[in-house]
mmCIF file of C-alpha atoms in Angstrom:
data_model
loop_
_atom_site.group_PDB
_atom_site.id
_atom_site.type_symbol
_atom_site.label_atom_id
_atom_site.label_comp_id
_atom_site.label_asym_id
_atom_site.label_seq_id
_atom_site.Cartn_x
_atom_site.Cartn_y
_atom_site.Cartn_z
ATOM 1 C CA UNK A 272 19.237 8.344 11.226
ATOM 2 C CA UNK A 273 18.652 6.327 8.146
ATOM 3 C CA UNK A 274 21.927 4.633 8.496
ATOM 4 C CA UNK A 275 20.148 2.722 11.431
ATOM 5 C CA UNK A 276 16.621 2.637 9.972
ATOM 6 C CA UNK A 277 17.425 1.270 6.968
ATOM 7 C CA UNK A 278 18.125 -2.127 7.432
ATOM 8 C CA UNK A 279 15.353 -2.275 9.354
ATOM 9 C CA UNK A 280 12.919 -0.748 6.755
ATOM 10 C CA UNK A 281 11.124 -3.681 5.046
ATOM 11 C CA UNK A 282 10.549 -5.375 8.819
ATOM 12 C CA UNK A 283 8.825 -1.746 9.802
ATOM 13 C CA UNK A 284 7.116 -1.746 6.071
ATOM 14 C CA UNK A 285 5.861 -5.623 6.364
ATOM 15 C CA UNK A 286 5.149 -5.061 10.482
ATOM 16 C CA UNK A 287 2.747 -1.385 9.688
ATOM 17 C CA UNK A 288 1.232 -3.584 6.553
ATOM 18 C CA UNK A 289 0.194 -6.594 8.579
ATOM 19 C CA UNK A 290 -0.263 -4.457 11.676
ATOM 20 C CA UNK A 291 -2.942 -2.334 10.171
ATOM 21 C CA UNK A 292 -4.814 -5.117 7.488
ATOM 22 C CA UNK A 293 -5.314 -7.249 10.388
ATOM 23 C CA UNK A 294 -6.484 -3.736 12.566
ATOM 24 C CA UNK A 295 -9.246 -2.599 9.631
ATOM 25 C CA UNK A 296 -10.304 -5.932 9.419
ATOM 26 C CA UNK A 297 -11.133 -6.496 13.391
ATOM 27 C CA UNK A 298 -12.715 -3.080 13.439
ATOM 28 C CA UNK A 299 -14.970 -3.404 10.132
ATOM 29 C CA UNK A 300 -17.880 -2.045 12.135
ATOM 30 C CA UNK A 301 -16.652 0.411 14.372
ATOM 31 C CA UNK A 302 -14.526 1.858 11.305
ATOM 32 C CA UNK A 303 -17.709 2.022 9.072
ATOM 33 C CA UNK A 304 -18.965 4.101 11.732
ATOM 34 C CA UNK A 305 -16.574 6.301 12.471
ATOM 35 C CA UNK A 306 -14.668 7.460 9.270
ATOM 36 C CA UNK A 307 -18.276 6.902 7.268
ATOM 37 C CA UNK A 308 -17.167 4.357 4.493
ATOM 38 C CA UNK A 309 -18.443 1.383 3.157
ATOM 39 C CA UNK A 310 -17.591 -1.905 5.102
ATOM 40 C CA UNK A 311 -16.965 -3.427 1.470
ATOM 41 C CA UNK A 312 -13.934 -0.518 0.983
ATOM 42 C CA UNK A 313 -12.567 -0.976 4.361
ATOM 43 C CA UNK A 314 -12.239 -4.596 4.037
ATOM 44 C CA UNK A 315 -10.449 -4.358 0.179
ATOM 45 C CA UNK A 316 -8.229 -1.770 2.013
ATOM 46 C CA UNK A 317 -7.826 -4.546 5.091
ATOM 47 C CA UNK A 318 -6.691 -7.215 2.731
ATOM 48 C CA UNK A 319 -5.098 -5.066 0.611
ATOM 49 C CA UNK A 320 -2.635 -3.926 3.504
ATOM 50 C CA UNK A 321 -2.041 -8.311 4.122
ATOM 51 C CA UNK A 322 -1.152 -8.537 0.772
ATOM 52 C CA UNK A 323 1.490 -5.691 1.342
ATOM 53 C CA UNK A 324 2.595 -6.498 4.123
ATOM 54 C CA UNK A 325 3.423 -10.306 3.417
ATOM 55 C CA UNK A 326 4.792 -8.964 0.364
ATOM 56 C CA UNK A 327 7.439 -6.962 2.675
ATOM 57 C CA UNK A 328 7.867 -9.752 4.252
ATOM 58 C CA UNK A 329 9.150 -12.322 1.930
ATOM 59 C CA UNK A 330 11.417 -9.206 0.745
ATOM 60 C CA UNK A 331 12.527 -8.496 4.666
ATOM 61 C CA UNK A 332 13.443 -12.572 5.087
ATOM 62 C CA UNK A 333 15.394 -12.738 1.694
ATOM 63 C CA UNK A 334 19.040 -13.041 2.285
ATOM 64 C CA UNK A 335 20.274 -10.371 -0.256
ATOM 65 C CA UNK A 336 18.747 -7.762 -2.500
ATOM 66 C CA UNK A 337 19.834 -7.238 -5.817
ATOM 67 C CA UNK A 338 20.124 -3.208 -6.627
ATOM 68 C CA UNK A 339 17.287 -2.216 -8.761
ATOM 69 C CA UNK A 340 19.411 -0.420 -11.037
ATOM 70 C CA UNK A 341 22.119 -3.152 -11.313
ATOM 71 C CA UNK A 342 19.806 -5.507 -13.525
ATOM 72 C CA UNK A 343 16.914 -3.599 -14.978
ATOM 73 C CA UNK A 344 17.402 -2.626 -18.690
ATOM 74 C CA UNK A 345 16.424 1.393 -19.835
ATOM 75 C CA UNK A 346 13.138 -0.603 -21.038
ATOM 76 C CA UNK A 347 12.916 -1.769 -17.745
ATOM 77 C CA UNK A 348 12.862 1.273 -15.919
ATOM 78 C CA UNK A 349 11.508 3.464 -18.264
ATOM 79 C CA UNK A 350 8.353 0.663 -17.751
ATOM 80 C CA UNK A 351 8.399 1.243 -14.079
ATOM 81 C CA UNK A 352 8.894 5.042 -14.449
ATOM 82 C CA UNK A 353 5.271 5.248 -17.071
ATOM 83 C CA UNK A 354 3.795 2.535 -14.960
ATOM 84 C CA UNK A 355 4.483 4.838 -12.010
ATOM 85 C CA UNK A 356 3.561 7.924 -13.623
ATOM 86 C CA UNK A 357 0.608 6.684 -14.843
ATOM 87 C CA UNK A 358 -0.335 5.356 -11.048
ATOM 88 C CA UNK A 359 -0.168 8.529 -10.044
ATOM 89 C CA UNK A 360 -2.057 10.802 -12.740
ATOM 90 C CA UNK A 361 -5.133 7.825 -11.914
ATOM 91 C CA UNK A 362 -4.039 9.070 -7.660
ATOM 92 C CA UNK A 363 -4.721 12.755 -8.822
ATOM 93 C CA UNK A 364 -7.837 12.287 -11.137
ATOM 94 C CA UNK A 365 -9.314 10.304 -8.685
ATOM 95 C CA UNK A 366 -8.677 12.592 -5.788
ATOM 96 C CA UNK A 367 -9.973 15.809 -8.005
ATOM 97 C CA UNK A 368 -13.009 13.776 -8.899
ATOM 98 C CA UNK A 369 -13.866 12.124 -5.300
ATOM 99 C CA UNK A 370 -17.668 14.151 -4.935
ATOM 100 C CA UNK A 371 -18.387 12.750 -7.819
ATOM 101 C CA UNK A 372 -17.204 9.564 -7.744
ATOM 102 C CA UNK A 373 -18.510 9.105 -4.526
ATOM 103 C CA UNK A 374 -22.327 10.072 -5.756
ATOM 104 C CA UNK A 375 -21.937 7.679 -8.404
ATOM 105 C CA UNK A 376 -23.918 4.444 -8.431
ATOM 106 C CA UNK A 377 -21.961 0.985 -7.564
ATOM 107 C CA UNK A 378 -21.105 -1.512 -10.459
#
């Protein structure tokens, strides 16, 4: 199944990204509403998803890839692997800590 899926991937990536910024941002309101979050998070989420998604884009509409591991020096991956790492410790703490970081005041 992936054999056909994947060189398709980055189209379905940039089409869901697009797809669903331009969705949250059309529904501001009605999402507010329902899911009971701030209009200001749904719209940074809304862009957020643009950004992605053109960013699939361009890489969808590029002619050829290069191989992540072809190029990148052990400095350069062991960067991505902390950077990554460190993305998701800031996922977890934030996720353990959501009551009270959503009863905290906003900056």
């Amino acid at each position: 199944m992936l054999d056909r899926i994947g060189p398709r991937l980055l189209w379905i990536d940039s089409f869901a990204g697009l797809t669903i910024g331009i969705g949250v941002l059309l529904l501001l309101d009605q999402l507010g509403q329902w899911l009971g979050l701030p209009i200001a998070l749904l719209r940074a989420t809304g862009w957020a998803n643009l950004a992605y998604g053109s960013c699939s884009t361009l890489l969808a509409t590029r002619r050829r890839l290069s191989v992540f591991g072809s190029a990148a020096t052990p400095l350069g991956i062991a960067h991505l692997t902390g950077e990554g790492i460190f993305v998701a410790a800031l996922a977890i703490g934030e996720w353990r800590s959501r009551h009270v970081l959503a009863r905290s005041p906003a900056l």
